[in-house]
Coordinates of C-alpha atoms and ligand atoms in Angstrom, one line a residue:
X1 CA 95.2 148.5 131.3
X2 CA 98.7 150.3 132.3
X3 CA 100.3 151.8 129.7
X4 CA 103.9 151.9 130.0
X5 CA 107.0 154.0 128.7
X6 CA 110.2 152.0 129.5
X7 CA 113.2 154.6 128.7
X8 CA 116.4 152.3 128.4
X9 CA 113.9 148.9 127.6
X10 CA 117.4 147.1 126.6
X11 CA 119.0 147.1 129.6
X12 CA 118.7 144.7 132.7
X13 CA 115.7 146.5 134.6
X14 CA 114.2 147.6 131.6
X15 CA 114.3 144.0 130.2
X16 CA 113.3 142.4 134.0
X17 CA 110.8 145.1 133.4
X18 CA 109.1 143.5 130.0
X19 CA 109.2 140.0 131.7
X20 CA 106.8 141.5 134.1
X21 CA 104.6 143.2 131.2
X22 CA 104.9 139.7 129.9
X23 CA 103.7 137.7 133.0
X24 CA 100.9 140.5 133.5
X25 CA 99.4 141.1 130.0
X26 CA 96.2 141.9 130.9
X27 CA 97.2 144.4 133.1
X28 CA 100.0 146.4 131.3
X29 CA 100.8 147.5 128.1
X30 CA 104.9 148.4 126.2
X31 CA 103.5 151.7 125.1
X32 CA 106.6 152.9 124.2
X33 CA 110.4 151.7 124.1
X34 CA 113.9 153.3 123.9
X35 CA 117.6 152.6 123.8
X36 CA 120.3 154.7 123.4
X37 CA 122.7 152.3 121.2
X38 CA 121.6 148.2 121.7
X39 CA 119.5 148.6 117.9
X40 CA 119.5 144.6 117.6
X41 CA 117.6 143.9 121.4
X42 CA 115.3 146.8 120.2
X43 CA 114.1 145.6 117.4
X44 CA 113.3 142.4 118.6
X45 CA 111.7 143.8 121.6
X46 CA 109.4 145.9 119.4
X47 CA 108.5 142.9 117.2
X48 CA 107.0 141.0 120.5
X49 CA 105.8 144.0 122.3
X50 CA 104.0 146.0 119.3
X51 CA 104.4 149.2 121.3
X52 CA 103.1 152.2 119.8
X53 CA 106.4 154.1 119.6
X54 CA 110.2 153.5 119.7
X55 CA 112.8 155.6 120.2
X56 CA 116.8 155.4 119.7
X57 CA 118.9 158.2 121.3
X58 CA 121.6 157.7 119.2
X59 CA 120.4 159.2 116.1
X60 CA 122.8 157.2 114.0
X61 CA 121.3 153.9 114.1
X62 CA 117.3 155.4 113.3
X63 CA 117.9 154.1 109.5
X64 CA 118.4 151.1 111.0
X65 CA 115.8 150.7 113.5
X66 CA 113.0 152.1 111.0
X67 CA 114.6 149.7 108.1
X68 CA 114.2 146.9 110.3
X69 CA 110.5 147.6 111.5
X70 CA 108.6 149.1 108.6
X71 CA 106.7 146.3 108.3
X72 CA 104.7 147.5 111.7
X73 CA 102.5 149.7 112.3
X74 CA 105.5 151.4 115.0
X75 CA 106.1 155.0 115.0
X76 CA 109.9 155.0 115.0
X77 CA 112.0 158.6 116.4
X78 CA 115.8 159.1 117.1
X79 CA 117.6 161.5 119.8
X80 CA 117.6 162.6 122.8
X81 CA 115.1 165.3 122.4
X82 CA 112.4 162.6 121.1
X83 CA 112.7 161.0 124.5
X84 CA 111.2 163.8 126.2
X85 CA 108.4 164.2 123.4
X86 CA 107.3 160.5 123.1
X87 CA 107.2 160.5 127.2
X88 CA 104.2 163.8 127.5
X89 CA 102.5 161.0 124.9
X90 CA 98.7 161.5 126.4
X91 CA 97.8 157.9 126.4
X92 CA 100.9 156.8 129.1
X93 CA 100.3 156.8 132.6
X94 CA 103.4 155.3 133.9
X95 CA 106.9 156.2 133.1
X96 CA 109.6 153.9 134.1
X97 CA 113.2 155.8 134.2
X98 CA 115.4 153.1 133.6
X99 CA 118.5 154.6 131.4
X100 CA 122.1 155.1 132.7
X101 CA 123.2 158.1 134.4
X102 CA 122.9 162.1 133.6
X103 CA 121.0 161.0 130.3
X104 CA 118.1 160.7 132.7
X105 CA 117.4 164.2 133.8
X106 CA 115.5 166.3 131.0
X107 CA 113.5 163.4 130.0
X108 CA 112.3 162.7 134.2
X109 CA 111.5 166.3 133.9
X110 CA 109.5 166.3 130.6
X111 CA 107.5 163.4 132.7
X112 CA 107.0 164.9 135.6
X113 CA 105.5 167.9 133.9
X114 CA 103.3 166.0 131.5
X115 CA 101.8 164.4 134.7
X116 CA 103.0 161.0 134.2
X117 CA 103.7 158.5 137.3
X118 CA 107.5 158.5 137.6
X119 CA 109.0 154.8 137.8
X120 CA 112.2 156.0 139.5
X121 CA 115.0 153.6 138.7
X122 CA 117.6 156.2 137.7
X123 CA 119.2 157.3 140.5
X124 CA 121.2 159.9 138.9
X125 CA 118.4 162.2 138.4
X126 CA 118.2 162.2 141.8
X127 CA 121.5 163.0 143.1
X128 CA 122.5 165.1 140.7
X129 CA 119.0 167.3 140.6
X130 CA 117.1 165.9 144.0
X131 CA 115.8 169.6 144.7
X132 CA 114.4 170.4 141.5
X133 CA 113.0 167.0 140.6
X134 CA 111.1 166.8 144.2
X135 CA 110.0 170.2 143.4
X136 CA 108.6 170.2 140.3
X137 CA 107.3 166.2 141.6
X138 CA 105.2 168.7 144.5
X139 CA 104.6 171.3 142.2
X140 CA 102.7 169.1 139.3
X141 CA 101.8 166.8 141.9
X142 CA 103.4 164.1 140.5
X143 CA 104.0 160.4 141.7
X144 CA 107.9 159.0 141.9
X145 CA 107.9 155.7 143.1
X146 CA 111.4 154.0 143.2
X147 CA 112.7 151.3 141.7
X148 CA 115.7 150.8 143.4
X149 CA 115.1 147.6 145.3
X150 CA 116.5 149.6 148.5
X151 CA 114.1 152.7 148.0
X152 CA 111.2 150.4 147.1
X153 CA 111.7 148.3 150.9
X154 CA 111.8 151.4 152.4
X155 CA 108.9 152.9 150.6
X156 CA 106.8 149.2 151.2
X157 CA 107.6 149.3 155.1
X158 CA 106.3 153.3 154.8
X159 CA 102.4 152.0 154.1
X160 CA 99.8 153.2 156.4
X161 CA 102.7 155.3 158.3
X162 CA 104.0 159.2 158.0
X163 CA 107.1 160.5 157.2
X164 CA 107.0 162.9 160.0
X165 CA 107.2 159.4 162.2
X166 CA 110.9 158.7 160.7
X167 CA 113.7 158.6 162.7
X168 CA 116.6 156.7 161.2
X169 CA 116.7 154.4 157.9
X170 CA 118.9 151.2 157.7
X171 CA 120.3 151.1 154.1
X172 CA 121.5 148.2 153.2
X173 CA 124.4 147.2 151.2
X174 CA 125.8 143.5 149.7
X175 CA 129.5 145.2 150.3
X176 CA 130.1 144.6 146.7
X177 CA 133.0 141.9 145.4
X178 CA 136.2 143.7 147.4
X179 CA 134.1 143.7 150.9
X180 CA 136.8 141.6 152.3
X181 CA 139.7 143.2 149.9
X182 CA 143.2 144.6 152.2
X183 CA 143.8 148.8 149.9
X184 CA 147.0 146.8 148.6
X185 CA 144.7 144.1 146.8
X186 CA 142.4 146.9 145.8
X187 CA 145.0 148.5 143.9
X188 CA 145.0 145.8 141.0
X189 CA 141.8 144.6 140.9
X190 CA 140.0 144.5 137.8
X191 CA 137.2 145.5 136.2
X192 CA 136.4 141.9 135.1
X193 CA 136.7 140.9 139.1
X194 CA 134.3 143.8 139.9
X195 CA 132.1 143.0 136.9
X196 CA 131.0 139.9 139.4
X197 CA 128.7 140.7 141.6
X198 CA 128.0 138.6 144.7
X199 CA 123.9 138.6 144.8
X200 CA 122.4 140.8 141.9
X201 CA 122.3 140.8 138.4
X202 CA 122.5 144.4 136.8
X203 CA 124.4 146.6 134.0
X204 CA 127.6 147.1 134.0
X205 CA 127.9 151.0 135.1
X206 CA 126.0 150.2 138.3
X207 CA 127.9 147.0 139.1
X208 CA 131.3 149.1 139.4
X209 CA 129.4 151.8 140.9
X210 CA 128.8 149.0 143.6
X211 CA 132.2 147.3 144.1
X212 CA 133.3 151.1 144.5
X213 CA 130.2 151.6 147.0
X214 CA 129.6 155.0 145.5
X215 CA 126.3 152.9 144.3
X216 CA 125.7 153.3 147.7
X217 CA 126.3 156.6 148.1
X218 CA 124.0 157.7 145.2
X219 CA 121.3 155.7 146.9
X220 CA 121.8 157.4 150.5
X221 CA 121.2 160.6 148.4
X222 CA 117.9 159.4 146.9
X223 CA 116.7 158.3 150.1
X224 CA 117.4 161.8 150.8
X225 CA 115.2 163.0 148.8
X226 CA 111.8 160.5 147.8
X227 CA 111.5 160.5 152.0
X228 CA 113.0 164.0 152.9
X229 CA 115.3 162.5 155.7
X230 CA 118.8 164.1 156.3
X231 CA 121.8 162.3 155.6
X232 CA 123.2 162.0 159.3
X233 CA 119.5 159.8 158.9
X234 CA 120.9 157.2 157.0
X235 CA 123.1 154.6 158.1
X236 CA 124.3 152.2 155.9
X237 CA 124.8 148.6 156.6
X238 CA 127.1 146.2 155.5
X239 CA 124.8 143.2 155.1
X240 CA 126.4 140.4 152.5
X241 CA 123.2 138.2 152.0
X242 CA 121.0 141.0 150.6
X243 CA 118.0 139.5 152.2
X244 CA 116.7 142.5 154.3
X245 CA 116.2 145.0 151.6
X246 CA 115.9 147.9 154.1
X247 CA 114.7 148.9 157.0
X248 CA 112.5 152.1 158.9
X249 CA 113.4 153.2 162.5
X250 CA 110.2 155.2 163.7
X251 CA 109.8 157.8 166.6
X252 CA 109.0 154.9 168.9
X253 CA 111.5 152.6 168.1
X254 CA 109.9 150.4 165.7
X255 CA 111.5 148.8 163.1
X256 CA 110.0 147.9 159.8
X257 CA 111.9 146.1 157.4
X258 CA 111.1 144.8 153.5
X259 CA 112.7 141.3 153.1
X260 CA 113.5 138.5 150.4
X261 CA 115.3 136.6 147.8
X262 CA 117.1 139.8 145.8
X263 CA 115.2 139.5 143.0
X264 CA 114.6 143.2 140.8
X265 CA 111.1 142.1 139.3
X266 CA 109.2 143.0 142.9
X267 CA 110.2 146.2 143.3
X268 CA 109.9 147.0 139.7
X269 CA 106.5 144.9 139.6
X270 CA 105.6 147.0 142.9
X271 CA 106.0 150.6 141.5
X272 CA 103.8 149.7 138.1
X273 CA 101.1 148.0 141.0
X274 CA 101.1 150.3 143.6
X275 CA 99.0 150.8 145.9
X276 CA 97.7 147.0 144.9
X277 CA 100.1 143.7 145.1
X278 CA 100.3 141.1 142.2
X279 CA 101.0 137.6 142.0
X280 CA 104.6 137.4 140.9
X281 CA 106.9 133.9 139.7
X282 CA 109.7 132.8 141.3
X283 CA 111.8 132.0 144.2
X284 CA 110.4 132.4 147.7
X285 CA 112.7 133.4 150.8
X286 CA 113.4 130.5 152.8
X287 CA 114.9 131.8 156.0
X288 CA 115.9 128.3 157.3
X289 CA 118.0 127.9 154.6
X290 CA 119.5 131.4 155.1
X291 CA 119.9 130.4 158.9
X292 CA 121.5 133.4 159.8
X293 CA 122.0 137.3 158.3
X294 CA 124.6 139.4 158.9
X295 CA 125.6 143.4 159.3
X296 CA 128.8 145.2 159.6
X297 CA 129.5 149.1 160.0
X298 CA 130.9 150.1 156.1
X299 CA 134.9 151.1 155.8
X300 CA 134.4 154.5 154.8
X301 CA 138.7 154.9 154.5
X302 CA 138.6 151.8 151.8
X303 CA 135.5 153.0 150.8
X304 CA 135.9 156.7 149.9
X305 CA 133.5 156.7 147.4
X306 CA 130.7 156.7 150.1
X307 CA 132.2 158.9 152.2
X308 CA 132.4 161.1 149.0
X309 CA 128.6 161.3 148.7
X310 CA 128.2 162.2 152.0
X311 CA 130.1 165.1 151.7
X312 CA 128.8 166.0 148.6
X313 CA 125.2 165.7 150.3
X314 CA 126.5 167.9 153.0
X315 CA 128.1 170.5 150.9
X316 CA 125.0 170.5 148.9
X317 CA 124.7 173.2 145.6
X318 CA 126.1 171.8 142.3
X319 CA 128.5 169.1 144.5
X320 CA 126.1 166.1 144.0
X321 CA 126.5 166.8 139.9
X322 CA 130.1 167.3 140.2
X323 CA 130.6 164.2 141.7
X324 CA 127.7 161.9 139.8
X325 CA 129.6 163.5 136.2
X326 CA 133.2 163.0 137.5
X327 CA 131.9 159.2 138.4
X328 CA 130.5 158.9 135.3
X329 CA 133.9 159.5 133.7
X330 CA 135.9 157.4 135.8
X331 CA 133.6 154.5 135.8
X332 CA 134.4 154.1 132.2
X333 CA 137.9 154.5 131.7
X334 CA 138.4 151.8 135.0
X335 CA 135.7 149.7 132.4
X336 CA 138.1 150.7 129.8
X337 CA 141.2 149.6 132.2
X338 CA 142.6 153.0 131.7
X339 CA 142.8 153.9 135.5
X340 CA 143.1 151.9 138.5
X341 CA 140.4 151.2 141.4
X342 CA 141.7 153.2 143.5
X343 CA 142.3 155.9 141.1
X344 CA 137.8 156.5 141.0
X345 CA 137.4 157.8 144.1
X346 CA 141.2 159.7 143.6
X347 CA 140.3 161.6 141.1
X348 CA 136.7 162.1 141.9
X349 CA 138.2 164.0 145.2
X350 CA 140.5 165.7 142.7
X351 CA 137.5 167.2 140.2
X352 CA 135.4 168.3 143.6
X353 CA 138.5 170.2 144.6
X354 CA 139.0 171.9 141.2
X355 CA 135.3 172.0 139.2
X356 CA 133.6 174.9 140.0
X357 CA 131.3 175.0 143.1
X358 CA 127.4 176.5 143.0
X359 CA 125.4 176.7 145.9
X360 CA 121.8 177.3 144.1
X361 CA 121.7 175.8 140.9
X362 CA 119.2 175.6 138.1
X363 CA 118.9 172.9 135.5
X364 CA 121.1 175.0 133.1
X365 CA 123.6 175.0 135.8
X366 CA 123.3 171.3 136.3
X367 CA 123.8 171.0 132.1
X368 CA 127.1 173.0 132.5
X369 CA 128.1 171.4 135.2
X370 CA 128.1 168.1 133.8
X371 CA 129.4 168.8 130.6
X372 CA 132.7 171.1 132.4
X373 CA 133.3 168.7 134.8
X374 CA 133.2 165.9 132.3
X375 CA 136.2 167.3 130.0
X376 CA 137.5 168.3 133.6
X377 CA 138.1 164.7 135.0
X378 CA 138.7 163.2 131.3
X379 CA 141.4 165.8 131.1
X380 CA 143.1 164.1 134.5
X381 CA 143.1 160.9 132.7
X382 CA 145.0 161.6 129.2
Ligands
LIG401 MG1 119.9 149.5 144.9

């Protein structure tokens, strides 16, 4: 038996990642649960899981939460700081990192120190501290295993092969809903039309972050880092289907792919099973009745926002915070329909420009960082 911390259990991987506890339940256990704000999905979740421990960031609603389960034996905490304590918990063994953005990194850390396999499914940790976090991964010898459905087709065509053997990854990319979009249609899009994903189901912060592409972008970063490829490595792939997940080019000229229907239970399924497969429900690709795939080059010029995490990769130091905090920012307020689309990547170039560059952070620096460039980029926006 698995025991399993879900950190953000009330959003869409963390509850895709209960249906698989669900369908597997004598093989894993909800040890412990946490949510930052969604108190009434919580509550329910810890009356059918029974985990041993819930958490709610917000501190606010823990009256709530404790009210509404104290007829369980639960152990019910609030705050941020209670998410790193409740992950070092001696009885989990795997971790899955599922909250939204910079929230992510202290708790990943706490994880990676206590020894607990990391479940990577937020990215953020990753581009904003990739050199740390793969440190301190080496340094307590530490699993991460991704989530991302991209990362986890890259890391399932890796088996039996070395990373030495790399030579080029294919990532590949839906293109979002503005694929086809002319930069005067982008203008006045809305976040209601780029709430609608073409192929996958997910929260609303990454579903911008994809019609933007800097989804994308993030993910070329995290590649990055779990397979220690450069970026000039990584080509991304416009392919609309989001049938071939992603693909390794080796030495020799190989090519090993990871397909099928995009469905985010595998790969989260995957990283709790590894290195063993499990039966899992559901649809099975039918290639005939996909016929035929497709892949174009991205538009880096309507895209900025991917061309903006490549040059934050390149430029390296604090950059990749700067930009993942400044995103954070603008994300919102288009959510909010206080900006424009094409004001996200305009004012993410604006904070890179103006924030102030490090070129060897520590985590204290990263904590400034975001926290300066966050009043920063909210101050472009009043
Ligand atoms: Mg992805």
């Amino acid at each position: 038996m698995k025991k399993i911390a879900i950190l953000g259990s009330t959003g869409s991987i963390g509850t895709q990642a209960l249906d698989i506890i669900r369908e597997h339940a004598d093989q894993y256990e909800a040890y412990a649960l946490t949510a930052h704000n969604s108190v009434a999905k919580l509550i329910e979740q810890a009356r059918e899981f029974h985990p041993e421990v819930v958490v709610i960031a917000n501190e606010d609603h823990l009256p709530a939460v404790r009210d509404a389960l104290n007829d369980l034996p639960i152990k019910v905490f609030g705050g941020a700081e209670a998410l790193c304590d409740v992950v070092r918990m001696s009885d989990i063994d795997i971790v899955l990192t599922a909250m939204v953005g910079f929230s992510g990194l202290r708790p990943t850390i706490a994880a990676i120190e206590a020894k607990k396999t990391i479940a990577l499914a937020n990215k953020e940790t990753l581009v904003v501290a990739g050199e740390l976090i793969t440190a301190l991964a080496q340094q307590y010898r530490t699993p991460i295993l991704p989530v991302d459905s991209e990362h986890s087709a890259i890391f399932q065509s890796l088996g039996g092969e070395s990373l030495d053997s790399i030579t080029r990854i294919i990532l590949t990319a839906s293109g979002g809903p503005f694929r086809n979009f002319t930069p005067e249609e982008m203008e006045h899009v809305t976040a209601a039309q780029a709430l609608k994903h073409p192929n996958w189901e997910m929260g609303a912060k990454i579903t911008i972050d994809s019609a933007t592409m800097m989804n994308k972008g993030f993910e070329m970063i995290e590649a990055k880092w779990l397979f220690g490829v450069k970026p000039s490595q990584i080509d991304v792939h416009i392919h609309p289907e989001s049938i071939v997940h992603s693909a390794v080019e080796f030495c020799d000229g190989g090519v090993k792919a990871q397909l099928g229907v995009p469905d985010m239970r595998l790969p989260i399924q995957y990283a709790f099973s590894f290195p063993e497969r499990l039966p899992l429900s559901g649809e099975r690709l039918d290639l005939f009745k996909a016929g035929s795939l497709h892949f174009e080059r991205p538009d880096f010029k309507r895209f900025d926002c991917l061309q903006i995490a490549y040059d934050a990769a390149e430029r390296g130091g604090n950059m990749p915070c700067i930009v993942n905090a400044a995103n954070e920012v603008v994300n919102l307020a288009f959510r909010q329909g206080r900006i424009s689309f094409p004001d996200i990547a305009r004012l993410i170039r604006r904070t890179m420009a103006e924030a102030e560059f490090i070129t060897t952070p520590t985590l204290e620096t990263y904590l400034e960082t975001d926290a300066a460039v966050r009043r920063l980029t909210e101050s472009y926006i009043h």
